Coordinates of C-alpha atoms and ligand atoms in Angstrom, one line a residue:
M1 CA -4.6 -2.7 -7.4
C2 CA -8.1 -3.9 -8.0
G3 CA -9.7 -6.5 -5.7
I4 CA -10.7 -10.0 -6.7
F5 CA -13.0 -12.3 -4.8
G6 CA -14.6 -15.6 -5.7
V7 CA -16.6 -18.3 -4.1
I8 CA -18.1 -21.7 -4.8
N9 CA -20.2 -23.4 -2.0
G10 CA -23.7 -24.6 -1.3
E11 CA -25.3 -21.3 -0.6
P12 CA -26.2 -18.3 -2.8
A13 CA -22.9 -16.6 -3.7
A14 CA -24.0 -13.0 -4.0
P15 CA -24.0 -11.9 -0.3
K16 CA -20.5 -13.4 0.2
L17 CA -19.2 -11.9 -3.0
L18 CA -20.5 -8.4 -1.9
E19 CA -19.1 -8.9 1.6
G20 CA -15.7 -10.0 0.2
L21 CA -15.6 -7.1 -2.1
R22 CA -16.3 -4.6 0.7
S23 CA -13.1 -5.8 2.5
L24 CA -11.2 -5.3 -0.7
E25 CA -12.4 -1.8 -1.6
Y26 CA -9.1 -0.3 -0.3
R27 CA -7.6 -1.8 -3.6
G28 CA -9.8 0.4 -5.7
Y29 CA -13.2 1.8 -5.7
D30 CA -14.1 3.4 -9.0
S31 CA -16.4 0.6 -10.2
A32 CA -17.4 -3.0 -9.3
G33 CA -18.9 -6.0 -10.9
I34 CA -20.0 -9.6 -10.4
A35 CA -20.5 -12.7 -12.5
M36 CA -22.4 -15.7 -11.3
V37 CA -23.3 -19.0 -13.0
D38 CA -26.5 -21.0 -12.3
P39 CA -27.8 -23.5 -15.0
R40 CA -31.2 -23.4 -13.3
G41 CA -31.6 -19.7 -14.1
S42 CA -33.2 -18.2 -17.2
A43 CA -29.7 -17.5 -18.5
P44 CA -26.8 -19.5 -17.2
M45 CA -24.6 -16.5 -16.4
T46 CA -25.7 -13.3 -14.6
V47 CA -23.3 -10.3 -15.0
V48 CA -24.0 -7.1 -13.1
K49 CA -21.7 -4.0 -12.9
A50 CA -21.9 -0.5 -11.5
I51 CA -19.8 2.6 -11.3
G52 CA -18.7 3.5 -7.8
G53 CA -18.3 1.4 -4.7
V54 CA -19.8 -1.9 -3.7
D55 CA -23.0 -0.3 -2.3
R56 CA -23.8 0.8 -5.9
L57 CA -23.2 -2.7 -7.1
A58 CA -25.5 -4.1 -4.3
D59 CA -28.2 -1.7 -5.5
A60 CA -27.8 -2.9 -9.1
L61 CA -28.1 -6.5 -8.0
R62 CA -31.5 -6.0 -6.4
G63 CA -34.1 -8.0 -8.2
R64 CA -31.6 -9.9 -10.3
P65 CA -31.4 -13.8 -10.1
A66 CA -29.4 -14.5 -7.0
D67 CA -29.5 -18.3 -6.4
A68 CA -26.2 -19.1 -8.0
V69 CA -23.7 -20.8 -5.7
L70 CA -20.6 -19.9 -7.7
G71 CA -19.4 -16.5 -8.7
I72 CA -16.5 -14.0 -9.1
A73 CA -16.4 -10.4 -8.3
H74 CA -14.1 -7.4 -8.7
T75 CA -13.5 -3.9 -7.5
R76 CA -11.6 -1.7 -9.9
W77 CA -8.9 0.9 -9.9
A78 CA -8.8 2.1 -13.5
T79 CA -5.6 1.7 -15.5
H80 CA -6.8 1.3 -19.1
G81 CA -10.0 3.1 -19.8
Q82 CA -11.9 5.5 -17.6
P83 CA -14.2 4.2 -14.8
S84 CA -17.4 3.2 -16.6
V85 CA -19.9 0.3 -16.6
D86 CA -18.4 -1.0 -19.9
N87 CA -14.9 -1.0 -18.6
A88 CA -15.8 -2.5 -15.2
H89 CA -15.0 -6.2 -14.7
P90 CA -15.9 -8.9 -15.2
H91 CA -15.3 -8.9 -19.0
V92 CA -17.3 -11.5 -20.8
H93 CA -16.9 -13.2 -24.2
A94 CA -18.4 -16.4 -25.5
G95 CA -19.8 -17.3 -22.1
I96 CA -16.4 -16.8 -20.4
A97 CA -16.3 -14.2 -17.6
V98 CA -12.9 -12.9 -16.3
V99 CA -11.8 -10.6 -13.5
H100 CA -8.3 -9.3 -13.6
N101 CA -5.8 -7.5 -11.4
G102 CA -2.6 -6.3 -13.0
I103 CA -1.7 -5.0 -16.5
I104 CA -1.5 -6.9 -19.7
E105 CA 1.4 -5.2 -21.4
N106 CA 0.9 -6.6 -24.8
H107 CA -2.8 -6.0 -25.0
A108 CA -2.6 -3.7 -28.0
A109 CA -0.8 -6.3 -30.1
L110 CA -3.2 -9.0 -28.9
R111 CA -6.2 -6.8 -29.8
A112 CA -4.7 -6.3 -33.3
S113 CA -4.2 -10.0 -33.9
L114 CA -7.5 -11.0 -32.5
G115 CA -9.2 -8.2 -34.4
A116 CA -7.6 -9.5 -37.6
A117 CA -9.1 -12.9 -36.8
G118 CA -12.6 -11.4 -36.6
H119 CA -12.9 -10.6 -32.8
S120 CA -14.5 -7.3 -31.8
F121 CA -14.1 -5.5 -28.5
A122 CA -16.5 -3.5 -26.4
T123 CA -14.2 -1.8 -23.9
D124 CA -11.0 0.3 -23.5
T125 CA -9.5 -2.2 -21.1
D126 CA -6.4 -4.4 -21.5
T127 CA -8.3 -7.2 -19.7
E128 CA -10.8 -7.8 -22.4
V129 CA -8.3 -9.7 -24.6
I130 CA -8.2 -12.4 -21.9
P131 CA -11.7 -14.0 -22.3
H132 CA -11.2 -13.7 -26.1
L133 CA -7.9 -15.6 -25.9
I134 CA -9.4 -18.3 -23.6
A135 CA -12.2 -18.7 -26.1
V136 CA -9.8 -19.2 -29.0
H137 CA -8.0 -22.0 -27.1
R138 CA -11.3 -23.6 -26.0
A139 CA -12.4 -23.6 -29.6
E140 CA -9.3 -25.7 -30.3
G141 CA -10.9 -28.4 -28.0
R142 CA -9.0 -27.7 -24.9
D143 CA -10.6 -27.9 -21.5
A144 CA -10.9 -24.8 -19.2
V145 CA -7.5 -25.3 -17.6
G146 CA -5.8 -26.0 -20.9
A147 CA -7.5 -22.9 -22.5
I148 CA -6.4 -20.7 -19.7
A149 CA -2.8 -22.1 -19.9
G150 CA -2.8 -21.4 -23.6
A151 CA -3.9 -17.8 -22.9
M152 CA -1.2 -17.4 -20.3
Q153 CA 1.4 -18.3 -22.8
E154 CA 0.4 -15.3 -24.9
L155 CA -0.1 -12.8 -22.2
S156 CA 2.8 -10.6 -21.0
G157 CA 2.7 -8.3 -18.0
S158 CA 1.4 -9.1 -14.6
Y159 CA -1.9 -10.6 -13.7
A160 CA -4.1 -12.4 -11.3
I161 CA -7.3 -13.7 -12.9
A162 CA -10.4 -15.5 -11.9
V163 CA -12.6 -17.1 -14.6
V164 CA -16.1 -18.7 -14.7
F165 CA -17.6 -20.5 -17.7
D166 CA -21.4 -20.4 -18.4
D167 CA -21.3 -24.2 -19.2
D168 CA -19.6 -25.2 -16.0
P169 CA -21.5 -24.3 -12.8
D170 CA -19.3 -26.6 -10.7
A171 CA -15.8 -24.9 -10.9
L172 CA -14.1 -21.6 -10.9
V173 CA -10.6 -21.3 -12.2
A174 CA -7.9 -18.9 -11.2
A175 CA -4.3 -18.1 -12.3
R176 CA -1.5 -15.7 -11.5
K177 CA 1.7 -14.3 -12.8
G178 CA 3.2 -11.4 -10.9
S179 CA 0.0 -10.2 -9.0
P180 CA -1.1 -11.8 -5.8
L181 CA -3.8 -14.4 -5.6
V182 CA -4.8 -16.6 -2.7
V183 CA -7.1 -19.5 -2.5
G184 CA -8.8 -20.8 0.5
C185 CA -10.6 -23.9 1.8
A186 CA -13.7 -23.9 4.1
R187 CA -16.0 -26.6 5.3
D188 CA -18.7 -25.4 2.9
G189 CA -16.6 -24.8 -0.2
A190 CA -13.6 -22.9 -1.7
Y191 CA -12.8 -19.2 -2.0
L192 CA -10.2 -17.0 -3.7
S193 CA -9.1 -13.5 -3.4
S194 CA -6.3 -11.0 -4.2
D195 CA -5.9 -10.6 -0.4
A196 CA -5.6 -13.4 2.2
A197 CA -7.2 -11.2 4.9
A198 CA -10.4 -11.1 2.8
L199 CA -10.6 -14.9 3.1
A200 CA -10.1 -15.0 6.9
P201 CA -13.9 -14.8 7.8
Y202 CA -14.8 -17.8 5.7
C203 CA -11.8 -20.2 5.4
D204 CA -9.8 -22.5 7.7
K205 CA -6.7 -22.4 5.6
V206 CA -5.3 -20.5 2.7
L207 CA -2.6 -20.9 0.0
A208 CA -0.8 -18.3 -2.0
L209 CA -0.5 -19.3 -5.7
D210 CA 3.0 -19.2 -7.1
D211 CA 3.7 -17.6 -10.5
G212 CA 2.3 -19.7 -13.4
E213 CA 0.0 -21.8 -11.2
I214 CA -3.6 -22.4 -12.1
A215 CA -6.1 -23.3 -9.4
V216 CA -9.4 -25.1 -9.9
L217 CA -11.9 -24.5 -7.1
R218 CA -14.8 -26.8 -6.6
R219 CA -17.2 -27.3 -3.6
D220 CA -15.0 -30.1 -2.3
G221 CA -11.7 -28.3 -2.5
V222 CA -8.9 -26.9 -4.5
E223 CA -6.7 -28.6 -7.2
L224 CA -3.5 -26.9 -8.4
R225 CA -2.3 -27.2 -12.0
R226 CA 0.5 -26.0 -14.2
P227 CA 0.2 -26.0 -17.9
E228 CA 2.2 -29.2 -17.9
G229 CA -0.1 -31.1 -15.5
K230 CA -1.5 -31.5 -12.0
I231 CA 0.6 -30.5 -9.0
R232 CA 0.6 -32.4 -5.8
I233 CA 0.0 -29.7 -3.1
D234 CA 2.7 -29.7 -0.5
E235 CA 0.5 -29.5 2.7
S236 CA 3.1 -27.1 4.3
R237 CA 2.0 -24.5 1.7
W238 CA -1.4 -24.1 3.4
A239 CA -1.4 -21.6 6.2
P240 CA -4.1 -20.9 8.7
A241 CA -6.4 -18.1 7.6
R242 CA -5.6 -15.1 9.7
A243 CA -7.5 -11.9 9.9
S244 CA -5.3 -8.9 9.9
T245 CA -5.0 -7.2 13.3
G246 CA -7.0 -4.1 14.1
A247 CA -10.7 -4.1 13.5
A248 CA -11.8 -2.4 10.3
T249 CA -14.6 -0.4 11.9
R250 CA -14.3 3.2 12.5
G251 CA -16.4 3.4 15.7
A252 CA -17.2 6.9 16.7
F253 CA -14.6 8.5 14.5
A254 CA -15.7 10.5 11.6
H255 CA -13.2 8.8 9.2
F256 CA -10.8 5.8 9.3
M257 CA -7.9 8.3 8.9
L258 CA -8.8 10.0 12.2
K259 CA -9.1 6.7 13.9
E260 CA -5.8 5.6 12.5
I261 CA -4.1 8.8 13.6
D262 CA -5.5 8.2 17.1
E263 CA -4.3 4.6 17.3
Q264 CA -0.6 5.7 16.7
P265 CA 0.6 5.7 20.4
D266 CA -0.4 2.0 20.7
R267 CA 0.7 0.8 17.3
F268 CA 4.1 2.6 17.8
A269 CA 4.6 1.0 21.2
D270 CA 3.6 -2.5 19.8
T271 CA 6.1 -2.1 16.9
I272 CA 8.9 -1.2 19.3
T273 CA 8.3 -4.3 21.3
A274 CA 7.9 -6.6 18.3
N275 CA 11.4 -5.5 17.0
L276 CA 13.3 -5.6 20.2
K277 CA 13.8 -9.4 20.0
A278 CA 13.8 -9.9 16.2
E279 CA 17.0 -11.5 14.9
I280 CA 19.2 -9.1 13.1
P281 CA 21.2 -10.6 10.2
N282 CA 24.9 -10.2 10.0
A283 CA 24.5 -8.6 6.6
L284 CA 23.1 -5.5 8.4
V285 CA 25.5 -5.5 11.3
E286 CA 28.5 -5.8 9.0
A287 CA 27.2 -3.6 6.2
R288 CA 29.5 -1.0 4.7
R289 CA 26.5 0.7 3.3
I290 CA 22.7 0.1 3.0
T291 CA 20.3 0.9 0.2
F292 CA 16.7 1.5 1.1
V293 CA 14.1 1.0 -1.6
A294 CA 10.5 1.9 -1.3
C295 CA 7.7 4.0 -2.8
G296 CA 5.7 7.1 -1.6
S297 CA 5.4 7.5 2.2
S298 CA 7.4 4.4 2.7
A299 CA 10.3 6.0 0.9
Y300 CA 10.0 9.1 3.1
A301 CA 10.2 6.8 6.1
A302 CA 13.4 5.4 4.6
S303 CA 14.8 8.9 4.2
V304 CA 14.0 9.8 7.8
A305 CA 15.6 6.5 9.0
S306 CA 18.7 6.8 6.8
A307 CA 19.6 10.0 8.7
W308 CA 19.4 8.1 12.0
L309 CA 21.4 5.1 10.7
E310 CA 24.2 7.4 9.4
D311 CA 24.3 9.5 12.7
V312 CA 23.8 6.7 15.2
A313 CA 25.2 3.6 13.6
G314 CA 27.6 5.2 11.2
I315 CA 26.4 3.3 8.2
P316 CA 26.2 5.2 4.9
C317 CA 22.7 4.9 3.5
K318 CA 21.1 5.6 0.2
V319 CA 17.4 5.8 -0.5
E320 CA 16.1 4.8 -3.9
I321 CA 12.6 5.0 -5.3
A322 CA 11.6 1.5 -6.2
S323 CA 10.3 2.3 -9.7
E324 CA 13.7 3.7 -10.6
F325 CA 15.8 1.1 -8.8
R326 CA 14.0 -1.8 -10.5
M327 CA 15.0 -0.5 -13.9
R328 CA 18.7 -0.8 -13.2
R329 CA 20.7 -3.3 -15.1
R330 CA 23.2 -3.6 -12.4
I331 CA 23.9 -2.2 -9.0
P332 CA 27.5 -1.2 -8.8
G333 CA 29.8 -1.5 -5.8
E334 CA 30.4 -4.2 -3.4
A335 CA 27.5 -6.5 -2.2
H336 CA 25.4 -4.7 0.5
P337 CA 22.0 -5.2 2.0
V338 CA 19.0 -3.8 0.3
V339 CA 16.1 -2.9 2.7
L340 CA 12.6 -2.8 1.1
I341 CA 10.0 -0.9 3.1
S342 CA 6.4 -1.5 2.3
Q343 CA 3.1 -1.3 4.3
S344 CA 1.3 -3.7 2.0
G345 CA 4.2 -5.9 1.1
E346 CA 2.7 -6.1 -2.3
T347 CA 3.6 -2.9 -4.1
A348 CA 4.6 -4.0 -7.6
D349 CA 7.6 -1.8 -8.0
T350 CA 9.1 -2.5 -4.6
L351 CA 8.5 -6.3 -5.2
A352 CA 10.3 -6.0 -8.5
A353 CA 13.1 -4.1 -6.8
L354 CA 13.4 -7.0 -4.3
R355 CA 13.6 -9.6 -7.1
L356 CA 16.2 -7.5 -8.8
A357 CA 18.3 -7.3 -5.7
K358 CA 18.0 -11.0 -5.1
E359 CA 19.0 -11.7 -8.7
Q360 CA 22.1 -9.6 -8.2
G361 CA 23.0 -11.7 -5.1
L362 CA 22.3 -8.9 -2.7
P363 CA 21.0 -9.7 0.9
T364 CA 17.4 -8.5 1.1
V365 CA 15.5 -7.3 4.1
A366 CA 11.8 -6.4 4.0
L367 CA 10.0 -4.3 6.5
V368 CA 6.3 -4.9 6.0
N369 CA 3.0 -4.4 7.8
V370 CA 1.4 -7.5 6.3
A371 CA 3.1 -10.7 7.5
A372 CA 1.6 -12.9 4.8
S373 CA 2.6 -10.6 1.9
Q374 CA 4.6 -11.5 -1.1
M375 CA 7.6 -9.5 0.0
A376 CA 7.6 -11.2 3.4
R377 CA 7.7 -14.5 1.5
E378 CA 10.5 -13.6 -0.8
A379 CA 12.9 -11.5 1.3
D380 CA 15.8 -13.2 3.1
T381 CA 15.0 -11.4 6.4
V382 CA 11.7 -9.9 7.4
F383 CA 10.9 -7.3 10.0
E384 CA 7.3 -6.4 10.9
T385 CA 5.5 -3.2 11.8
R386 CA 2.5 -3.7 14.0
A387 CA 0.3 -0.9 12.7
G388 CA -2.7 -3.3 12.2
K389 CA -5.0 -2.9 9.2
E390 CA -4.9 0.5 7.8
V391 CA -8.0 1.3 5.9
S392 CA -7.7 4.9 4.9
V393 CA -5.7 5.3 1.7
A394 CA -3.3 7.8 3.2
A395 CA -0.6 6.1 5.3
T396 CA -0.6 7.4 8.9
K397 CA -0.1 4.8 11.6
S398 CA 1.8 2.5 9.1
F399 CA 4.3 5.4 8.6
T400 CA 5.0 6.1 12.2
A401 CA 5.1 2.3 12.8
Q402 CA 7.8 2.1 10.1
L403 CA 9.7 4.8 12.0
A404 CA 9.3 2.9 15.3
A405 CA 10.7 -0.3 13.7
L406 CA 13.5 1.5 12.0
A407 CA 14.5 3.4 15.1
V408 CA 14.7 0.2 17.2
L409 CA 16.6 -1.6 14.5
C410 CA 19.0 1.4 14.2
L411 CA 19.8 1.3 17.9
R412 CA 20.3 -2.4 17.9
I413 CA 22.4 -2.4 14.9
A414 CA 24.5 0.5 16.3
V415 CA 25.2 -1.5 19.5
L416 CA 26.1 -4.7 17.6
R417 CA 28.6 -2.6 15.5
G418 CA 29.9 -0.9 18.6
S419 CA 29.0 2.5 17.4
I420 CA 27.1 3.2 20.7
D421 CA 27.4 1.3 24.0
E422 CA 24.7 -0.6 25.8
T423 CA 24.2 2.2 28.3
Q424 CA 23.6 4.8 25.6
A425 CA 21.3 2.4 23.8
R426 CA 19.3 1.8 27.0
L427 CA 18.8 5.6 27.5
M428 CA 17.8 6.1 23.9
L429 CA 15.4 3.2 24.1
A430 CA 13.8 4.6 27.2
D431 CA 13.2 7.8 25.2
L432 CA 11.6 5.8 22.4
R433 CA 9.4 4.0 24.8
A434 CA 8.2 7.3 26.2
L435 CA 7.4 8.6 22.7
P436 CA 3.9 7.0 22.5
Q437 CA 2.7 9.3 25.3
H438 CA 4.0 12.3 23.5
I439 CA 2.3 11.2 20.3
A440 CA -0.8 11.0 22.3
T441 CA -0.3 14.6 23.5
V442 CA 0.0 15.8 19.8
V443 CA -3.2 13.9 19.0
A444 CA -5.0 15.4 22.0
G445 CA -4.0 18.8 20.7
A446 CA -5.7 18.2 17.4
G447 CA -8.2 21.1 18.0
K448 CA -5.4 23.7 17.9
I449 CA -4.0 22.1 14.7
A450 CA -7.5 22.3 13.2
Q451 CA -7.5 26.0 13.8
A452 CA -4.1 26.3 12.2
A453 CA -5.5 24.5 9.1
E454 CA -7.5 27.7 8.5
R455 CA -4.3 29.1 7.1
F456 CA -5.0 26.9 4.1
E457 CA -8.3 28.5 3.3
G458 CA -8.5 29.2 -0.4
A459 CA -4.9 28.1 -0.9
R460 CA -4.0 26.3 -4.2
S461 CA -0.4 25.5 -3.3
A462 CA 1.7 25.1 -0.2
L463 CA 5.3 24.6 0.8
Y464 CA 6.7 22.5 3.6
L465 CA 10.3 23.1 4.8
G466 CA 12.5 21.2 7.2
R467 CA 16.1 20.4 7.9
G468 CA 18.0 17.1 8.4
S469 CA 15.5 14.2 8.8
S470 CA 12.7 16.8 9.1
A471 CA 13.2 17.6 5.5
A472 CA 11.9 14.1 4.6
V473 CA 9.1 14.7 7.1
A474 CA 8.3 17.9 5.2
C475 CA 8.0 15.9 2.0
E476 CA 5.7 13.4 3.8
G477 CA 3.6 16.2 5.1
A478 CA 3.3 17.7 1.6
L479 CA 2.4 14.3 0.2
K480 CA -0.4 13.9 2.8
L481 CA -1.8 17.3 1.9
K482 CA -1.8 16.7 -1.8
E483 CA -3.3 13.2 -1.7
I484 CA -6.3 14.0 0.6
S485 CA -7.0 17.7 0.1
Y486 CA -5.9 18.0 -3.6
V487 CA -3.9 21.1 -2.7
H488 CA -0.6 21.1 -4.5
A489 CA 2.3 21.0 -2.1
E490 CA 6.0 20.4 -2.1
G491 CA 8.5 19.5 0.6
Y492 CA 12.0 21.1 0.6
A493 CA 15.1 21.2 2.7
A494 CA 14.6 24.5 4.3
G495 CA 18.0 25.8 3.1
E496 CA 16.9 25.4 -0.5
L497 CA 14.1 28.0 -0.1
K498 CA 16.2 30.8 -1.5
H499 CA 17.5 28.7 -4.4
G500 CA 14.2 28.7 -6.2
P501 CA 10.9 28.0 -4.2
L502 CA 10.9 31.5 -2.7
A503 CA 9.8 32.7 -6.1
L504 CA 6.4 31.0 -5.5
V505 CA 5.7 32.7 -2.2
D506 CA 2.9 35.2 -2.2
T507 CA 0.1 36.2 0.2
A508 CA -2.0 33.2 -0.8
M509 CA 0.7 30.6 -0.1
P510 CA 0.8 28.7 3.2
V511 CA 4.4 27.7 4.2
V512 CA 4.7 25.1 6.9
V513 CA 8.1 25.3 8.6
L514 CA 9.4 22.4 10.8
G515 CA 11.8 24.0 13.1
A516 CA 12.5 22.4 16.4
S517 CA 14.7 23.7 19.2
G518 CA 18.4 23.1 18.8
P519 CA 21.2 24.4 16.6
V520 CA 19.1 25.0 13.5
L521 CA 16.3 26.9 15.1
E522 CA 18.0 30.3 14.3
K523 CA 18.4 29.3 10.7
T524 CA 14.7 28.2 10.6
A525 CA 13.8 31.6 12.0
S526 CA 15.7 33.3 9.1
A527 CA 13.7 31.1 6.6
I528 CA 10.5 32.2 8.3
A529 CA 11.5 35.8 8.1
E530 CA 12.2 35.5 4.4
V531 CA 8.8 34.0 3.7
R532 CA 7.1 36.7 5.9
A533 CA 8.8 39.4 4.0
R534 CA 7.0 38.2 0.9
G535 CA 3.7 38.0 2.7
G536 CA 3.5 34.2 2.9
R537 CA 1.3 32.6 5.5
V538 CA 3.8 30.8 7.7
L539 CA 2.9 28.1 10.2
H540 CA 5.8 27.1 12.5
V541 CA 5.8 23.6 13.9
T542 CA 8.1 23.5 16.8
D543 CA 8.8 22.1 20.3
A544 CA 10.6 25.4 21.2
D545 CA 9.2 28.4 22.9
G546 CA 7.8 29.6 19.5
A547 CA 6.6 33.0 20.8
A548 CA 10.2 33.8 21.6
A549 CA 11.8 32.2 18.6
T550 CA 9.5 33.4 16.0
P551 CA 7.1 36.0 17.3
D552 CA 4.0 37.1 15.4
V553 CA 3.8 33.7 13.6
P554 CA 1.2 31.1 14.4
H555 CA 2.6 27.9 15.9
V556 CA 1.8 24.3 16.3
V557 CA 3.5 23.5 19.6
L558 CA 5.0 20.0 20.1
P559 CA 6.1 18.4 23.4
R560 CA 9.6 19.4 24.2
M561 CA 12.1 16.6 23.5
T562 CA 15.4 16.9 25.4
G563 CA 16.5 13.3 25.9
P564 CA 19.3 11.3 24.1
A565 CA 16.9 10.2 21.4
A566 CA 15.5 13.7 20.6
A567 CA 16.7 13.5 17.1
I568 CA 14.6 10.4 16.5
A569 CA 11.6 11.6 18.5
V570 CA 11.1 15.1 16.9
P571 CA 10.5 13.9 13.3
V572 CA 7.9 11.4 14.6
L573 CA 6.0 14.1 16.5
E574 CA 6.2 16.5 13.5
C575 CA 4.8 13.9 11.3
V576 CA 1.8 13.3 13.5
A577 CA 1.0 17.0 13.5
L578 CA 1.3 17.2 9.7
Q579 CA -1.1 14.3 9.4
I580 CA -3.7 16.1 11.6
L581 CA -3.1 19.3 9.6
A582 CA -3.8 17.6 6.3
Y583 CA -6.8 15.8 7.6
H584 CA -8.4 19.1 8.7
V585 CA -7.6 20.9 5.5
A586 CA -9.2 18.1 3.6
V587 CA -12.3 17.9 5.8
A588 CA -12.8 21.7 5.4
R589 CA -12.8 21.2 1.6
G590 CA -15.5 18.5 1.9
I591 CA -13.3 15.7 0.6
N592 CA -13.8 12.0 1.5
V593 CA -10.4 11.7 3.1
D594 CA -10.5 7.9 3.4
R595 CA -10.9 7.5 -0.4
P596 CA -9.3 10.3 -2.3
R597 CA -9.9 10.4 -6.0
N598 CA -7.7 8.4 -8.3
L599 CA -5.8 6.5 -5.5
A600 CA -5.9 3.0 -4.0
K601 CA -4.4 1.6 -0.9
S602 CA -2.3 -1.1 -2.5
V603 CA -0.5 -0.4 -5.7
T604 CA 0.0 -3.8 -7.3
V605 CA 0.5 -2.4 -10.8
E606 CA 3.7 -0.8 -12.2
Ligands
LIG1 C1 0.7 7.8 0.9 C2 0.7 6.3 0.7 C3 1.5 5.8 -0.5 C4 2.2 4.5 -0.1 C5 2.9 3.9 -1.3 C6 3.7 2.6 -1.0 O1 -0.1 8.1 2.0 O2 0.1 5.6 1.4 O3 2.5 6.8 -1.0 O4 3.2 4.8 0.9 O5 2.0 3.6 -2.3 O6 2.9 1.7 -0.4 P1 3.5 0.4 0.4 O7 4.0 1.0 1.6 O8 2.3 -0.5 0.7 O9 4.5 -0.2 -0.5

């Protein structure tokens, strides 16, 4: 998390630094800061920080010297130390300013040894040791790159850093290990950022630093170094700077989340098309089992899809949470593909899981929404979702796009394995292709779902229940509710209700039940009866004739799915309804749904 931006060119740096930070606020928005170097100013370095978003930083910058042509900037998601001006980056010591993304794991030991040598610290952050270490190595007579290389040898953990020195107005220096960092060249200078998309408006070409590399940016270009010396840049490492698809404006929508919910029919359809022709590796076709690895919503998408793969393609699947999977020392059993799912393609735990799978010699497949991401660069095979840029912190269109890609891949793998024939696959695909119009119907019915959201008035906790792949949708719906409305919620397989959660039900508790038509509808009706008998506020989400199946209960009515791919279509529609429900509960509570407290869009720390 945290966003880094830096620029050196012939024009005042401040406006570009602020603009760059704005495009990075999805990575964190609890505080922001900037450092600029200008030898002509009254002081060679100007450092300004503010709590809150970039607008607050822009206010704090007003009236400050702003002619510097070189600077670094940072938007923070707090890990060590609460959000405050002191803890905001850049951290400065001895004329050296540093912005950092990642976590320095041995910061306590470094603080202790630096402290014993007479250094004192002004913040609670792990980052503050970095300018101190660089200063120590500079005092040994090393140049900027040598001092940063010396510091890197002492740091453990993951980091991307950008550094400016008050005695060098002609260069900014950056380095990485573990956390993403991209440099870019433009006609008027050089840029850097933690996200390639942030460089697209300015740069012609961009290059992602490899672990251990140090980049020196000057007005006339970028030079790469390693501690042992200069690196000749292989020209093929430069890529054209590409803006991510999907404009990051919210138009007439009240929130990005609402816009992103609304875009789902198109993004779902694009993702189906994109994956119809993608090459499927033999490792997947011949797999005797598949392990999915992901975090958060992406892990719930994996759970939904694993039920499809088992049913349709007959492949046993296991879903593992990336932060657990990565801690394994070995993965027992025969070699089998590991499928990593990630919207950002940068999530630290999922990336570490990918690296572990590779180390163990397992074939790796990444499904990502950001084609230039680290996971896309490292996995053996890459599939893409076409959700476009997702600004709101809560995953919506990226989640349904993951389901779209996984559904198509599931059908194609099933045909290649001979689990279903071409005719069955064609019929199911036709069903999938019709799904965007049904998603649009659910979105168009948002008004009714908003009314249903009133059942959450005053609620402090909620339950979501479903069966089969809808149990995973229930967990995703509960996650959506907690992250944007701060109402505690849990998702359960509906059959588990009487094995514990029923004890929670009282007249204040909303219970959302996913119960589509089909063999489990009757069982769902029993769960609903059990909740109602305890006074719980049930909401039944169904494509069935709800009034007949569960009379006297409010319903969210979904389009009726009867085709051969109904088992794939229903969870997608349920999921869209639950997104809309969570949105309206959050709005009724006056919460900034696009930027819920304590969260960030891209979780690049462990
Ligand atoms: C929830 C949400 C998160 C992400 C998780 C993984 O709405 O967005 O739970 O799904 O942080 O992120 P990616 O998919 O980028 O690896």
